[in-house]
mmCIF file of C-alpha atoms in Angstrom:
data_model
loop_
_atom_site.group_PDB
_atom_site.id
_atom_site.type_symbol
_atom_site.label_atom_id
_atom_site.label_comp_id
_atom_site.label_asym_id
_atom_site.label_seq_id
_atom_site.Cartn_x
_atom_site.Cartn_y
_atom_site.Cartn_z
ATOM 1 C CA ASN P 4 51.496 123.549 -42.637
ATOM 2 C CA ASN P 5 51.417 127.054 -41.359
ATOM 3 C CA ASN P 6 53.252 128.112 -44.143
ATOM 4 C CA TYR P 7 51.092 126.793 -47.049
ATOM 5 C CA LEU P 8 50.654 129.752 -49.018
ATOM 6 C CA ASN P 9 54.509 129.976 -49.665
ATOM 7 C CA THR P 10 55.001 126.342 -50.267
ATOM 8 C CA ASN P 11 52.755 123.536 -51.625
ATOM 9 C CA MET P 12 51.262 120.445 -50.831
ATOM 10 C CA VAL P 13 54.428 118.405 -50.743
ATOM 11 C CA GLU P 14 55.849 120.315 -48.244
ATOM 12 C CA SER P 15 52.483 119.610 -46.082
ATOM 13 C CA LEU P 16 53.067 115.975 -46.883
ATOM 14 C CA MET P 17 56.915 116.073 -45.604
ATOM 15 C CA LEU P 18 55.977 117.753 -42.390
ATOM 16 C CA THR P 19 54.010 114.656 -41.566
ATOM 17 C CA LYS P 20 57.139 112.682 -40.981
ATOM 18 C CA SER P 21 56.907 112.309 -37.213
ATOM 19 C CA LYS P 22 53.146 111.188 -37.535
ATOM 20 C CA ILE P 23 53.662 108.551 -40.015
ATOM 21 C CA LYS P 24 53.676 105.072 -38.716
ATOM 22 C CA LYS P 25 55.799 102.077 -39.940
ATOM 23 C CA ALA P 26 52.975 101.505 -42.692
ATOM 24 C CA ASP P 27 52.244 102.319 -46.040
ATOM 25 C CA LEU P 28 50.501 105.813 -46.877
ATOM 26 C CA ILE P 29 47.579 106.960 -49.245
ATOM 27 C CA VAL P 30 47.586 110.454 -50.188
ATOM 28 C CA VAL P 31 44.503 112.095 -51.566
ATOM 29 C CA TYR P 32 43.802 115.342 -52.921
ATOM 30 C CA GLY P 33 41.040 117.239 -50.930
ATOM 31 C CA ASP P 34 39.291 118.446 -54.155
ATOM 32 C CA ILE P 35 38.161 114.964 -55.580
ATOM 33 C CA PHE P 36 35.043 113.045 -55.176
ATOM 34 C CA PHE P 37 35.539 109.319 -55.885
ATOM 35 C CA ASP P 38 34.485 105.593 -55.443
ATOM 36 C CA LYS P 39 36.012 104.358 -52.289
ATOM 37 C CA LYS P 40 36.636 101.121 -53.924
ATOM 38 C CA ILE P 41 39.687 102.853 -55.437
ATOM 39 C CA ILE P 42 41.025 103.179 -52.283
ATOM 40 C CA GLU P 43 40.355 99.361 -51.406
ATOM 41 C CA LYS P 44 42.053 98.404 -54.707
ATOM 42 C CA ILE P 45 45.505 100.454 -54.473
ATOM 43 C CA SER P 46 45.432 99.221 -51.031
ATOM 44 C CA LYS P 47 45.934 95.137 -51.952
ATOM 45 C CA ILE P 48 49.000 96.355 -54.322
ATOM 46 C CA ARG P 49 52.354 96.040 -52.627
ATOM 47 C CA GLY P 50 54.616 99.206 -53.157
ATOM 48 C CA ASN P 51 54.037 102.496 -54.592
ATOM 49 C CA VAL P 52 50.921 102.470 -56.497
ATOM 50 C CA ILE P 53 48.839 105.437 -58.549
ATOM 51 C CA PRO P 54 45.449 104.613 -59.640
ATOM 52 C CA ILE P 55 45.006 106.406 -63.345
ATOM 53 C CA ASN P 56 41.521 107.380 -64.601
ATOM 54 C CA SER P 57 40.893 105.790 -67.904
ATOM 55 C CA HIS P 58 37.502 107.593 -68.528
ATOM 56 C CA TRP P 59 38.848 110.785 -67.522
ATOM 57 C CA LEU P 60 38.087 112.629 -70.883
ATOM 58 C CA LYS P 61 34.170 112.073 -70.419
ATOM 59 C CA SER P 62 34.407 114.254 -67.255
ATOM 60 C CA TRP P 63 36.758 116.944 -68.741
ATOM 61 C CA LYS P 64 34.571 117.324 -71.463
ATOM 62 C CA LYS P 65 31.668 117.987 -69.377
ATOM 63 C CA ARG P 66 33.757 120.632 -67.643
ATOM 64 C CA TYR P 67 35.169 122.433 -70.714
ATOM 65 C CA LYS P 68 33.650 123.593 -73.760
ATOM 66 C CA THR P 69 36.653 122.703 -76.055
ATOM 67 C CA ILE P 70 39.542 120.125 -76.269
ATOM 68 C CA LYS P 71 41.673 123.169 -76.224
ATOM 69 C CA SER P 72 40.471 123.927 -72.937
ATOM 70 C CA VAL P 73 40.832 120.269 -71.933
ATOM 71 C CA LYS P 74 44.597 120.165 -72.855
ATOM 72 C CA ASN P 75 45.138 123.358 -71.067
ATOM 73 C CA ASP P 76 43.850 121.872 -67.594
ATOM 74 C CA ALA P 77 44.758 118.272 -67.955
ATOM 75 C CA GLU P 78 48.359 117.055 -67.780
ATOM 76 C CA ASP P 79 50.271 114.387 -69.791
ATOM 77 C CA LEU P 80 50.601 110.797 -68.197
ATOM 78 C CA ILE P 81 52.734 108.016 -69.750
ATOM 79 C CA VAL P 82 52.737 104.530 -68.783
ATOM 80 C CA SER P 83 54.904 101.561 -70.049
ATOM 81 C CA LYS P 84 55.386 97.882 -68.631
ATOM 82 C CA GLY P 85 53.041 98.321 -65.843
ATOM 83 C CA LYS P 86 54.692 101.779 -64.537
ATOM 84 C CA ILE P 87 54.256 105.253 -64.770
ATOM 85 C CA LYS P 88 57.030 106.832 -67.047
ATOM 86 C CA SER P 89 56.246 110.408 -66.797
ATOM 87 C CA ILE P 90 53.377 112.498 -65.003
ATOM 88 C CA GLY P 91 52.340 116.328 -64.719
ATOM 89 C CA ASN P 92 53.823 117.707 -68.026
ATOM 90 C CA LYS P 93 51.754 119.693 -70.458
ATOM 91 C CA ILE P 94 49.835 118.075 -73.195
ATOM 92 C CA LYS P 95 51.639 118.625 -76.440
ATOM 93 C CA LYS P 96 49.473 117.263 -79.278
ATOM 94 C CA LYS P 97 47.743 113.909 -78.632
ATOM 95 C CA LEU P 98 45.390 113.519 -75.424
ATOM 96 C CA PRO P 99 46.729 110.854 -73.000
ATOM 97 C CA LYS P 100 44.885 107.506 -72.650
ATOM 98 C CA PHE P 101 44.814 107.748 -68.831
ATOM 99 C CA GLN P 102 44.765 110.778 -66.296
ATOM 100 C CA TYR P 103 46.461 111.260 -62.822
ATOM 101 C CA MET P 104 43.572 111.214 -60.145
ATOM 102 C CA GLY P 105 44.981 112.943 -57.235
ATOM 103 C CA ILE P 106 45.390 109.719 -55.386
ATOM 104 C CA ILE P 107 48.661 108.022 -54.316
ATOM 105 C CA LYS P 108 49.773 104.908 -52.375
ATOM 106 C CA LEU P 109 53.350 104.930 -50.957
ATOM 107 C CA SER P 110 54.999 102.580 -49.310
ATOM 108 C CA HIS P 111 56.776 103.139 -46.058
ATOM 109 C CA LYS P 112 60.238 102.590 -47.350
ATOM 110 C CA SER P 113 59.621 104.878 -50.397
ATOM 111 C CA PHE P 114 58.136 107.529 -48.155
ATOM 112 C CA TYR P 115 61.635 107.956 -46.386
ATOM 113 C CA LYS P 116 63.477 108.118 -49.688
ATOM 114 C CA LEU P 117 61.145 110.663 -50.997
ATOM 115 C CA GLN P 118 61.772 112.847 -48.052
ATOM 116 C CA LYS P 119 65.458 112.552 -48.558
ATOM 117 C CA PHE P 120 64.964 113.647 -52.213
ATOM 118 C CA TYR P 121 62.712 116.536 -51.459
ATOM 119 C CA LYS P 122 65.279 117.865 -49.044
ATOM 120 C CA ILE P 123 67.889 117.797 -51.742
ATOM 121 C CA LEU P 124 65.588 119.141 -54.365
ATOM 122 C CA ASN P 125 65.164 122.093 -52.207
ATOM 123 C CA ASN P 126 61.734 123.277 -53.955
ATOM 124 C CA LYS P 127 59.418 123.955 -51.433
ATOM 125 C CA LYS P 128 56.832 125.038 -54.154
ATOM 126 C CA ILE P 129 56.988 121.958 -56.580
ATOM 127 C CA SER P 130 53.556 120.426 -57.156
ATOM 128 C CA LEU P 131 52.807 116.795 -56.292
ATOM 129 C CA THR P 132 52.817 115.538 -59.797
ATOM 130 C CA GLU P 133 56.041 117.473 -60.491
ATOM 131 C CA PHE P 134 57.761 115.960 -57.569
ATOM 132 C CA ILE P 135 56.446 112.629 -58.716
ATOM 133 C CA ASN P 136 58.105 113.060 -62.081
ATOM 134 C CA GLU P 137 60.992 114.164 -60.593
ATOM 135 C CA THR P 138 61.444 111.089 -58.361
ATOM 136 C CA ILE P 139 60.839 108.779 -61.731
ATOM 137 C CA LYS P 140 63.333 110.593 -63.789
ATOM 138 C CA SER P 141 66.212 110.585 -61.068
ATOM 139 C CA LYS P 142 65.060 106.879 -60.453
ATOM 140 C CA THR P 143 64.431 107.753 -56.567
ATOM 141 C CA ALA P 144 60.856 105.682 -56.863
ATOM 142 C CA GLN P 145 58.865 103.876 -59.251
ATOM 143 C CA TYR P 146 55.259 103.960 -59.164
ATOM 144 C CA LYS P 147 52.949 101.002 -60.449
ATOM 145 C CA TYR P 148 49.868 102.030 -61.936
ATOM 146 C CA ILE P 149 46.110 100.664 -61.932
ATOM 147 C CA ALA P 150 43.686 101.847 -64.728
ATOM 148 C CA ILE P 151 40.497 102.779 -62.868
ATOM 149 C CA LYS P 152 37.172 102.973 -64.508
ATOM 150 C CA ASN P 153 35.262 103.894 -61.070
ATOM 151 C CA TYR P 154 33.500 107.146 -60.729
ATOM 152 C CA TRP P 155 35.818 110.188 -60.013
ATOM 153 C CA TYR P 156 35.290 113.915 -60.322
ATOM 154 C CA GLU P 157 37.488 116.892 -59.409
ATOM 155 C CA VAL P 158 35.867 119.731 -58.323
ATOM 156 C CA ASP P 159 38.143 123.023 -59.084
ATOM 157 C CA ASN P 160 35.220 125.627 -59.281
ATOM 158 C CA GLU P 161 31.836 126.704 -58.466
ATOM 159 C CA ASN P 162 30.722 125.108 -61.735
ATOM 160 C CA ASP P 163 32.251 121.939 -61.079
ATOM 161 C CA LEU P 164 30.485 121.801 -57.735
ATOM 162 C CA LYS P 165 27.163 122.589 -59.347
ATOM 163 C CA TYR P 166 27.741 119.437 -61.845
ATOM 164 C CA LEU P 167 28.451 117.281 -59.189
ATOM 165 C CA ARG P 168 25.705 118.042 -56.860
ATOM 166 C CA LYS P 169 23.197 117.810 -59.897
ATOM 167 C CA ASN P 170 24.794 114.443 -60.967
ATOM 168 C CA ILE P 171 25.646 112.777 -57.471
ATOM 169 C CA LYS P 172 22.627 110.689 -57.375
ATOM 170 C CA ASN P 173 23.727 109.090 -60.752
ATOM 171 C CA LEU P 174 26.653 108.147 -59.279
ATOM 172 C CA PHE P 175 25.538 105.409 -56.933
#
């Protein structure tokens, strides 16, 4: 995406249209370190699926000093009856049970529906979590979820990277 500085990752994803073959698509954020078994697990599930981290708070507490700081960085995630109901909103009071991991599997059929919806939205700066949430609200797509306990860590800054390097041996 030559225009990334003025757009966002969803625009980058949509630019792949001509490269995508008739197969499902797995999108992974570039700033995460995780167990490859997560990909194996979601690959076996039909349709759109988002792995969600059930042990997220342990990781966030290592990254941030206070619960207030955790709430400022983490996003709300609401699930019900095997589906994601809401994702990406600010946490208001209670910490969510799960956290989005920056990994999503999209069915080939759904990807094309999402492209059409993205054009209608006409918001090239929308984040992926905001986009997913908009597709849920508009009923453009549904997303199953799978709760994950496998290791996962996000690297947003130098301190996160130092922590990961120090503890990486304990993950295997």
